[in-house]
Amino acid sequence: MKILVTGGCGFIGSHTVVDLLNEGYEVVIVDNLYNSKIDVLDKIKKITNKDVTFYQYDLCDYEKLQEVFSKEKVDAVIHFAGLKAVGESVNKPLMYYENNLFSTINLLKAMKSYNVKKIVFSSSATVYGSPKSLPIKEDFPLSTTNPYGTTKLMIEQILTDLYKADNSFDITILRYFNPIGAHKSGLLGEDPNGIPNNLMPYIVKVATRELPILNVFGNDYETVDGTGVRDYIHVCDLSYGHVLALKNSKSGLKIYNLGTGHGTSVLELVKTFEKVNNVKVNYKIVERREGDIASCYASNDKAKEELGFSPKYNLEDMCRDSYNFVKTNQ
Ligand code: NAD
Ligand code: UD1
């Protein structure tokens, strides 16, 4: 079975490509390398000893996309490609709407005209806005607070409407919680340019002394120690969720949370990171970050029951693997 992976050179996409190759799927990647590097392809080969077909194309270019579909005869698509920085999306909304929506509409148009009906889409827990209770279930109300989140919600709506119009489509929407960690080889991981927005990449840069101190955004939330609580999930557990989604696919529109179901506070994450890596992470408490919520963690019962999803890595593994990736690539 041949799978088109858009954004396959990125953080989550590259780990998923490894899983797909290990499971015997053929893989075609389309990525414009806007937020990734070409050497990821060599690293995937090193880990799996298998080749992928790669097109450095922008999904917003419909003609190029048609060329891929006409040459490759893919059976299914996993759609990771997109821009994902929340703060940037607030400052550059048109760039986010243009890239994330045009690319997806082009992809769906090409799928329809080449009769490819199976797609797995990367959505985010951000579509739950500020949840009314915890853990978050798939049928909770949806809302967003920034253009990035709105693109995810809009794409979910587009997929829903597409399925209503043609129910031979097989659509799986995966709502990720907070992916961290890295491949155990140290070859694949998350390496954001500049100053990271997300917690784990920031912690890593403080641990390696690239950044002086971690700003902890608020310690007056109603949580175990006052700091924000999130559901961190190892990227390898998350990536395997996509293989399960493909294996369990059948016509329909299905939505699953991919998280561990456990909440961890900022300070709990910092302490665990320090302990397993035997390194100091200096931090100071600062004001809350605008738009942040106190707590967010998944109910993953649906993914467990219907997909057989079963995360196997714990917080210590996530901290160890995140640090190992950066140390290996320094
Ligand atoms: P990433 O930035 O590492 O990977 C995305 C890839 O898509 C990059 O390699 C980029 O070059 C490519 N891309 C972007 N626009 C493109 C276009 N128009 N044409 C071709 N390629 C394009 O991001 P990631 O962390 O691997 O996230 C993958 C997906 O999961 C994204 O859609 C993201 O919004 C979603 N998601 C990520 C997180 C997270 O915390 N990482 C959480 C929830 C959802
Ligand atoms: C962020 C995005 C969300 C996206 C998710 C995964 C925002 C507002 N939300 O979520 O849309 O789906 O990433 O990519 O950006 N923290 C600090 N100091 C830091 C960084 C973070 O204390 O330097 C805290 C935050 O307040 C939060 C926790 O760490 O409590 C996690 O933050 P982060 O990694 O940015 O993820 P989210 O806010 O959950």
Short mmCIF file of C-alpha atoms and ligand atoms in Angstrom, two decimals:
data_model
loop_
_atom_site.label_atom_id
_atom_site.label_comp_id
_atom_site.label_asym_id
_atom_site.label_seq_id
_atom_site.Cartn_x
_atom_site.Cartn_y
_atom_site.Cartn_z
CA MET A 1 0.00 0.00 0.00
CA LYS A 2 1.38 3.40 -1.01
CA ILE A 3 0.88 6.38 1.31
CA LEU A 4 1.32 10.04 0.42
CA VAL A 5 2.66 11.85 3.49
CA THR A 6 2.42 15.61 3.24
CA GLY A 7 4.81 17.41 5.57
CA GLY A 8 6.68 14.12 5.95
CA CYS A 9 10.02 15.85 6.66
CA GLY A 10 8.62 17.63 9.73
CA PHE A 11 8.67 16.62 13.38
CA ILE A 12 5.64 14.32 13.56
CA GLY A 13 5.64 13.42 9.85
CA SER A 14 9.21 12.07 9.87
CA HIS A 15 8.49 9.77 12.84
CA THR A 16 5.34 8.54 11.12
CA VAL A 17 7.23 7.83 7.90
CA VAL A 18 9.62 5.62 9.91
CA ASP A 19 6.68 3.68 11.34
CA LEU A 20 5.04 3.33 7.94
CA LEU A 21 8.24 2.00 6.34
CA ASN A 22 8.79 -0.40 9.24
CA GLU A 23 5.25 -1.70 8.76
CA GLY A 24 5.88 -2.36 5.06
CA TYR A 25 4.05 0.59 3.50
CA GLU A 26 5.53 2.46 0.53
CA VAL A 27 5.90 6.17 1.21
CA VAL A 28 5.80 9.27 -0.99
CA ILE A 29 6.59 12.56 0.77
CA VAL A 30 5.55 16.00 -0.43
CA ASP A 31 7.15 18.76 1.62
CA ASN A 32 8.28 22.25 0.62
CA LEU A 33 10.92 22.19 3.43
CA TYR A 34 9.60 25.47 4.81
CA ASN A 35 10.03 24.15 8.35
CA SER A 36 12.25 21.10 7.86
CA LYS A 37 15.50 19.97 6.32
CA ILE A 38 16.32 17.69 3.43
CA ASP A 39 18.76 15.62 5.54
CA VAL A 40 15.76 14.13 7.36
CA LEU A 41 15.44 11.83 4.34
CA ASP A 42 18.91 10.35 4.94
CA LYS A 43 18.10 9.90 8.59
CA ILE A 44 14.89 8.06 7.79
CA LYS A 45 16.90 5.80 5.48
CA LYS A 46 19.53 5.22 8.19
CA ILE A 47 16.87 4.14 10.68
CA THR A 48 14.76 1.99 8.37
CA ASN A 49 17.17 0.99 5.61
CA LYS A 50 14.38 1.85 3.19
CA ASP A 51 13.86 4.56 0.60
CA VAL A 52 11.06 7.02 0.18
CA THR A 53 10.07 9.01 -2.89
CA PHE A 54 10.38 12.73 -2.24
CA TYR A 55 8.91 15.78 -3.98
CA GLN A 56 9.99 19.22 -2.79
CA TYR A 57 6.70 20.78 -3.82
CA ASP A 58 4.35 23.26 -2.24
CA LEU A 59 0.84 21.86 -1.81
CA CYS A 60 -0.51 25.27 -2.76
CA ASP A 61 0.74 24.54 -6.31
CA TYR A 62 -2.12 22.46 -7.71
CA GLU A 63 -0.36 21.49 -10.94
CA LYS A 64 2.60 20.04 -9.09
CA LEU A 65 0.25 18.14 -6.82
CA GLN A 66 -1.59 16.67 -9.78
CA GLU A 67 1.75 15.53 -11.17
CA VAL A 68 2.39 13.61 -7.93
CA PHE A 69 -1.03 11.96 -7.99
CA SER A 70 -0.75 11.01 -11.64
CA LYS A 71 2.75 9.52 -11.23
CA GLU A 72 2.40 7.81 -7.88
CA LYS A 73 -1.01 6.10 -7.70
CA VAL A 74 -1.26 6.44 -3.94
CA ASP A 75 -3.84 4.54 -1.89
CA ALA A 76 -4.11 6.94 1.04
CA VAL A 77 -2.90 10.29 2.35
CA ILE A 78 -1.65 11.41 5.75
CA HIS A 79 -1.81 15.19 5.82
CA PHE A 80 0.68 16.83 8.21
CA ALA A 81 1.75 19.79 6.10
CA GLY A 82 0.86 23.13 7.59
CA LEU A 83 2.13 26.09 9.55
CA LYS A 84 1.78 25.65 13.31
CA ALA A 85 3.10 28.60 15.34
CA VAL A 86 0.24 30.10 17.33
CA GLY A 87 1.85 33.52 17.99
CA GLU A 88 2.95 33.91 14.37
CA SER A 89 -0.57 33.10 13.20
CA VAL A 90 -1.92 36.01 15.24
CA ASN A 91 0.51 38.40 13.51
CA LYS A 92 0.27 36.85 10.05
CA PRO A 93 -3.28 35.52 9.76
CA LEU A 94 -3.44 35.66 5.96
CA MET A 95 -0.28 33.60 5.64
CA TYR A 96 -1.84 30.93 7.91
CA TYR A 97 -5.23 30.89 6.19
CA GLU A 98 -3.60 30.85 2.76
CA ASN A 99 -1.09 28.11 3.45
CA ASN A 100 -3.17 25.79 5.63
CA LEU A 101 -6.46 26.11 3.77
CA PHE A 102 -5.28 26.32 0.13
CA SER A 103 -2.94 23.39 0.61
CA THR A 104 -5.70 21.26 2.10
CA ILE A 105 -8.30 22.20 -0.51
CA ASN A 106 -5.82 21.45 -3.30
CA LEU A 107 -5.02 18.12 -1.71
CA LEU A 108 -8.68 17.14 -1.37
CA LYS A 109 -9.43 18.23 -4.94
CA ALA A 110 -6.55 16.12 -6.24
CA MET A 111 -7.66 13.17 -4.12
CA LYS A 112 -11.17 13.41 -5.50
CA SER A 113 -10.05 13.61 -9.10
CA TYR A 114 -7.66 10.66 -8.71
CA ASN A 115 -10.22 8.68 -6.70
CA VAL A 116 -8.13 8.50 -3.53
CA LYS A 117 -10.66 8.40 -0.70
CA LYS A 118 -8.65 7.69 2.42
CA ILE A 119 -7.14 10.55 4.47
CA VAL A 120 -5.78 10.99 7.99
CA PHE A 121 -5.62 14.63 9.08
CA SER A 122 -3.50 16.30 11.81
CA SER A 123 -5.78 18.35 13.99
CA SER A 124 -5.07 19.67 17.46
CA ALA A 125 -6.45 19.84 20.98
CA THR A 126 -6.45 23.57 20.36
CA VAL A 127 -9.91 23.11 18.73
CA TYR A 128 -11.42 22.53 22.19
CA GLY A 129 -10.64 26.11 23.26
CA SER A 130 -11.15 26.35 27.01
CA PRO A 131 -12.75 22.99 27.92
CA LYS A 132 -15.71 22.95 30.30
CA SER A 133 -14.44 19.86 32.13
CA LEU A 134 -11.64 17.31 32.05
CA PRO A 135 -10.67 14.93 30.59
CA ILE A 136 -11.57 16.26 27.15
CA LYS A 137 -13.77 14.02 25.02
CA GLU A 138 -14.17 14.17 21.26
CA ASP A 139 -17.77 15.42 21.47
CA PHE A 140 -16.92 18.50 23.56
CA PRO A 141 -17.83 21.90 22.06
CA LEU A 142 -15.26 23.42 19.73
CA SER A 143 -13.88 26.94 19.61
CA THR A 144 -10.59 28.64 18.91
CA THR A 145 -8.69 31.71 20.04
CA ASN A 146 -6.15 32.21 17.24
CA PRO A 147 -5.90 31.88 13.44
CA TYR A 148 -3.81 28.70 13.65
CA GLY A 149 -6.53 26.99 15.67
CA THR A 150 -9.19 28.37 13.36
CA THR A 151 -7.48 26.81 10.33
CA LYS A 152 -7.69 23.43 12.09
CA LEU A 153 -11.36 23.92 12.87
CA MET A 154 -12.10 25.08 9.31
CA ILE A 155 -10.34 22.07 7.84
CA GLU A 156 -12.33 19.78 10.15
CA GLN A 157 -15.48 21.44 8.78
CA ILE A 158 -14.32 21.06 5.17
CA LEU A 159 -13.67 17.36 5.78
CA THR A 160 -17.08 16.97 7.42
CA ASP A 161 -18.82 18.62 4.46
CA LEU A 162 -16.80 16.56 1.99
CA TYR A 163 -17.89 13.37 3.72
CA LYS A 164 -21.53 14.48 3.74
CA ALA A 165 -21.35 15.05 -0.01
CA ASP A 166 -19.51 11.79 -0.74
CA ASN A 167 -19.68 9.14 1.94
CA SER A 168 -17.32 6.80 0.19
CA PHE A 169 -14.58 8.96 1.77
CA ASP A 170 -12.68 7.44 4.68
CA ILE A 171 -11.60 10.36 6.84
CA THR A 172 -9.82 10.20 10.18
CA ILE A 173 -9.25 13.39 12.14
CA LEU A 174 -6.63 13.02 14.86
CA ARG A 175 -6.56 15.69 17.54
CA TYR A 176 -3.08 15.72 19.02
CA PHE A 177 -2.37 16.85 22.55
CA ASN A 178 1.24 17.94 23.29
CA PRO A 179 3.79 15.88 21.35
CA ILE A 180 7.33 15.88 22.75
CA GLY A 181 10.23 13.38 22.80
CA ALA A 182 12.20 12.18 19.81
CA HIS A 183 13.24 9.00 18.01
CA LYS A 184 15.45 6.90 20.27
CA SER A 185 18.25 6.89 17.67
CA GLY A 186 18.71 10.63 18.28
CA LEU A 187 18.39 11.19 14.52
CA LEU A 188 14.87 12.61 14.38
CA GLY A 189 13.33 15.16 16.70
CA GLU A 190 12.12 18.71 17.05
CA ASP A 191 14.54 21.49 16.31
CA PRO A 192 12.73 24.81 16.05
CA ASN A 193 14.56 27.83 14.64
CA GLY A 194 15.08 30.76 16.99
CA ILE A 195 13.51 31.04 20.41
CA PRO A 196 11.00 28.21 20.93
CA ASN A 197 7.38 28.94 21.85
CA ASN A 198 6.61 25.53 23.25
CA LEU A 199 7.71 24.29 26.62
CA MET A 200 9.87 21.22 25.92
CA PRO A 201 12.07 22.79 23.22
CA TYR A 202 12.58 25.74 25.58
CA ILE A 203 13.53 23.50 28.51
CA VAL A 204 16.06 21.71 26.30
CA LYS A 205 17.70 24.98 25.28
CA VAL A 206 17.97 26.08 28.91
CA ALA A 207 19.52 22.70 29.79
CA THR A 208 22.13 23.08 27.02
CA ARG A 209 22.79 26.71 28.13
CA GLU A 210 21.66 28.13 24.77
CA LEU A 211 19.05 30.09 26.69
CA PRO A 212 19.65 31.41 30.22
CA ILE A 213 16.39 30.71 31.99
CA LEU A 214 12.92 29.25 31.51
CA ASN A 215 10.03 31.64 32.03
CA VAL A 216 7.22 29.71 33.71
CA PHE A 217 4.01 31.40 32.63
CA GLY A 218 2.08 31.75 35.89
CA ASN A 219 1.89 29.76 39.12
CA ASP A 220 -1.57 30.85 40.21
CA TYR A 221 -3.69 28.46 38.14
CA GLU A 222 -5.98 26.02 39.90
CA THR A 223 -3.67 23.09 39.38
CA VAL A 224 -1.52 20.80 41.50
CA ASP A 225 1.25 23.43 41.92
CA GLY A 226 -0.29 26.47 40.23
CA THR A 227 1.46 25.96 36.88
CA GLY A 228 -0.26 24.94 33.64
CA VAL A 229 -1.14 21.28 33.12
CA ARG A 230 -0.91 19.57 29.72
CA ASP A 231 -1.11 16.08 28.26
CA TYR A 232 2.40 15.41 26.92
CA ILE A 233 2.65 12.46 24.56
CA HIS A 234 5.78 10.85 23.10
CA VAL A 235 6.01 11.61 19.38
CA CYS A 236 6.59 7.89 18.70
CA ASP A 237 3.31 6.97 20.40
CA LEU A 238 1.62 9.71 18.42
CA SER A 239 3.14 8.63 15.12
CA TYR A 240 2.07 5.03 15.67
CA GLY A 241 -1.48 6.32 16.11
CA HIS A 242 -1.42 7.14 12.40
CA VAL A 243 -0.50 3.57 11.46
CA LEU A 244 -3.40 2.37 13.61
CA ALA A 245 -5.72 4.86 11.94
CA LEU A 246 -4.74 3.49 8.51
CA LYS A 247 -5.08 -0.12 9.62
CA ASN A 248 -8.52 0.42 11.11
CA SER A 249 -9.83 2.50 8.31
CA LYS A 250 -13.23 2.09 6.71
CA SER A 251 -15.61 4.56 5.07
CA GLY A 252 -16.75 7.21 7.50
CA LEU A 253 -15.66 10.31 9.32
CA LYS A 254 -13.92 9.45 12.55
CA ILE A 255 -12.40 11.75 15.17
CA TYR A 256 -9.94 10.68 17.86
CA ASN A 257 -7.98 12.38 20.60
CA LEU A 258 -4.36 11.27 20.70
CA GLY A 259 -3.04 11.92 24.18
CA THR A 260 -1.98 9.83 27.15
CA GLY A 261 -4.88 10.88 29.37
CA HIS A 262 -2.46 12.18 32.03
CA GLY A 263 -1.91 15.80 32.94
CA THR A 264 1.54 17.10 33.91
CA SER A 265 2.32 20.57 35.27
CA VAL A 266 5.15 22.76 34.00
CA LEU A 267 7.12 22.26 37.20
CA GLU A 268 6.54 18.50 37.20
CA LEU A 269 7.94 18.39 33.67
CA VAL A 270 10.96 20.50 34.66
CA LYS A 271 11.68 18.27 37.70
CA THR A 272 11.38 15.07 35.68
CA PHE A 273 13.66 16.49 32.98
CA GLU A 274 16.28 17.45 35.58
CA LYS A 275 16.14 14.06 37.26
CA VAL A 276 16.41 11.80 34.22
CA ASN A 277 19.02 13.91 32.45
CA ASN A 278 20.96 14.91 35.55
CA VAL A 279 21.01 18.54 34.46
CA LYS A 280 19.81 21.82 35.98
CA VAL A 281 16.99 23.81 34.36
CA ASN A 282 16.91 27.31 35.80
CA TYR A 283 13.48 28.88 35.84
CA LYS A 284 11.59 31.87 37.13
CA ILE A 285 7.88 32.47 37.51
CA VAL A 286 6.54 35.24 35.27
CA GLU A 287 3.08 36.51 34.25
CA ARG A 288 0.58 34.16 32.65
CA ARG A 289 0.82 33.92 28.84
CA GLU A 290 -2.20 35.42 27.13
CA GLY A 291 -4.54 32.80 25.71
CA ASP A 292 -3.27 29.96 27.93
CA ILE A 293 -5.67 27.72 29.79
CA ALA A 294 -5.03 26.13 33.20
CA SER A 295 -5.38 22.46 32.30
CA CYS A 296 -5.83 20.34 29.23
CA TYR A 297 -5.72 16.56 29.00
CA ALA A 298 -7.41 13.97 26.85
CA SER A 299 -9.81 11.19 27.30
CA ASN A 300 -8.20 8.67 24.96
CA ASP A 301 -10.84 5.97 25.56
CA LYS A 302 -12.23 6.22 22.03
CA ALA A 303 -8.80 5.82 20.38
CA LYS A 304 -8.06 2.91 22.74
CA GLU A 305 -11.32 1.11 22.03
CA GLU A 306 -11.63 1.71 18.31
CA LEU A 307 -7.99 1.92 17.16
CA GLY A 308 -6.22 -0.14 19.82
CA PHE A 309 -4.18 2.97 20.66
CA SER A 310 -2.01 2.36 23.69
CA PRO A 311 0.78 4.83 24.48
CA LYS A 312 3.83 3.01 25.83
CA TYR A 313 6.29 5.79 26.70
CA ASN A 314 6.19 7.66 30.02
CA LEU A 315 7.22 11.19 30.92
CA GLU A 316 10.76 10.05 31.78
CA ASP A 317 11.20 8.55 28.30
CA MET A 318 9.90 11.77 26.74
CA CYS A 319 12.37 13.91 28.72
CA ARG A 320 15.29 11.58 28.03
CA ASP A 321 14.61 11.34 24.30
CA SER A 322 14.06 15.09 23.83
CA TYR A 323 17.42 15.84 25.44
CA ASN A 324 19.20 13.00 23.68
CA PHE A 325 18.13 14.36 20.29
CA VAL A 326 19.56 17.78 20.95
CA LYS A 327 22.77 16.46 22.55
CA THR A 328 23.32 14.11 19.62
CA ASN A 329 22.89 16.93 17.11
CA GLN A 330 24.81 19.72 18.87
P1 NAD B 1 6.42 20.65 11.34
O1 NAD B 1 6.44 22.11 11.06
O2 NAD B 1 7.62 20.03 11.94
O3 NAD B 1 6.03 19.84 10.02
C1 NAD B 1 5.16 20.36 9.05
C2 NAD B 1 5.82 20.16 7.69
O4 NAD B 1 4.94 20.66 6.66
C3 NAD B 1 7.14 20.89 7.54
O5 NAD B 1 8.15 19.99 7.12
C4 NAD B 1 6.87 21.97 6.48
O6 NAD B 1 8.00 22.24 5.69
C5 NAD B 1 5.73 21.33 5.68
N1 NAD B 1 4.83 22.28 5.00
C6 NAD B 1 4.18 23.36 5.53
N2 NAD B 1 3.43 23.95 4.60
C7 NAD B 1 3.60 23.26 3.44
C8 NAD B 1 3.08 23.38 2.12
N3 NAD B 1 2.26 24.39 1.78
N4 NAD B 1 3.46 22.48 1.18
C9 NAD B 1 4.32 21.47 1.50
N5 NAD B 1 4.83 21.31 2.72
C10 NAD B 1 4.48 22.19 3.69
O7 NAD B 1 5.14 20.39 12.28
P2 NAD B 1 4.76 19.12 13.14
O8 NAD B 1 4.98 19.44 14.56
O9 NAD B 1 5.37 17.90 12.57
O10 NAD B 1 3.19 19.12 12.93
C11 NAD B 1 2.58 18.37 11.89
C12 NAD B 1 1.10 18.69 11.86
O11 NAD B 1 0.52 18.42 13.13
C13 NAD B 1 0.79 20.17 11.56
O12 NAD B 1 -0.36 20.23 10.75
C14 NAD B 1 0.50 20.74 12.93
O13 NAD B 1 -0.36 21.85 12.88
C15 NAD B 1 -0.17 19.55 13.62
N6 NAD B 1 -0.05 19.61 15.08
C16 NAD B 1 1.19 19.72 15.65
C17 NAD B 1 1.31 19.80 17.03
C18 NAD B 1 2.66 19.95 17.68
O14 NAD B 1 2.72 20.29 18.85
N7 NAD B 1 3.75 19.71 17.00
C19 NAD B 1 0.15 19.73 17.83
C20 NAD B 1 -1.09 19.61 17.22
C21 NAD B 1 -1.18 19.52 15.82
C1 UD1 B 2 0.53 25.28 22.31
C2 UD1 B 2 -0.44 26.05 21.46
C3 UD1 B 2 -1.49 25.09 20.91
C4 UD1 B 2 -0.83 23.94 20.16
C5 UD1 B 2 0.15 23.26 21.12
C6 UD1 B 2 0.88 22.14 20.48
C7 UD1 B 2 -0.43 28.29 22.45
C8 UD1 B 2 -1.22 29.31 23.22
N1 UD1 B 2 -1.05 27.10 22.25
O1 UD1 B 2 -0.20 24.71 23.34
O2 UD1 B 2 -2.36 25.77 20.04
O3 UD1 B 2 -1.81 23.01 19.72
O4 UD1 B 2 1.10 24.24 21.57
O5 UD1 B 2 1.73 22.62 19.50
O6 UD1 B 2 0.68 28.55 22.03
N2 UD1 B 2 5.03 27.30 29.17
C9 UD1 B 2 5.86 27.99 30.03
N3 UD1 B 2 6.98 28.58 29.52
C10 UD1 B 2 7.31 28.50 28.20
C11 UD1 B 2 6.47 27.79 27.32
C12 UD1 B 2 5.32 27.21 27.84
O7 UD1 B 2 5.57 28.07 31.22
O8 UD1 B 2 8.35 29.07 27.80
C13 UD1 B 2 3.83 26.62 29.70
C14 UD1 B 2 2.52 27.10 29.11
O9 UD1 B 2 1.99 28.17 29.85
C15 UD1 B 2 1.66 25.82 29.21
C16 UD1 B 2 2.68 24.68 29.05
O10 UD1 B 2 3.95 25.26 29.37
O11 UD1 B 2 1.08 25.71 30.49
C17 UD1 B 2 2.73 24.10 27.66
O12 UD1 B 2 2.93 25.14 26.71
P1 UD1 B 2 3.19 24.85 25.16
O13 UD1 B 2 4.28 23.85 25.02
O14 UD1 B 2 3.38 26.17 24.48
O15 UD1 B 2 1.86 24.13 24.66
P2 UD1 B 2 0.33 24.61 24.78
O16 UD1 B 2 0.20 25.94 25.38
O17 UD1 B 2 -0.43 23.48 25.39
#
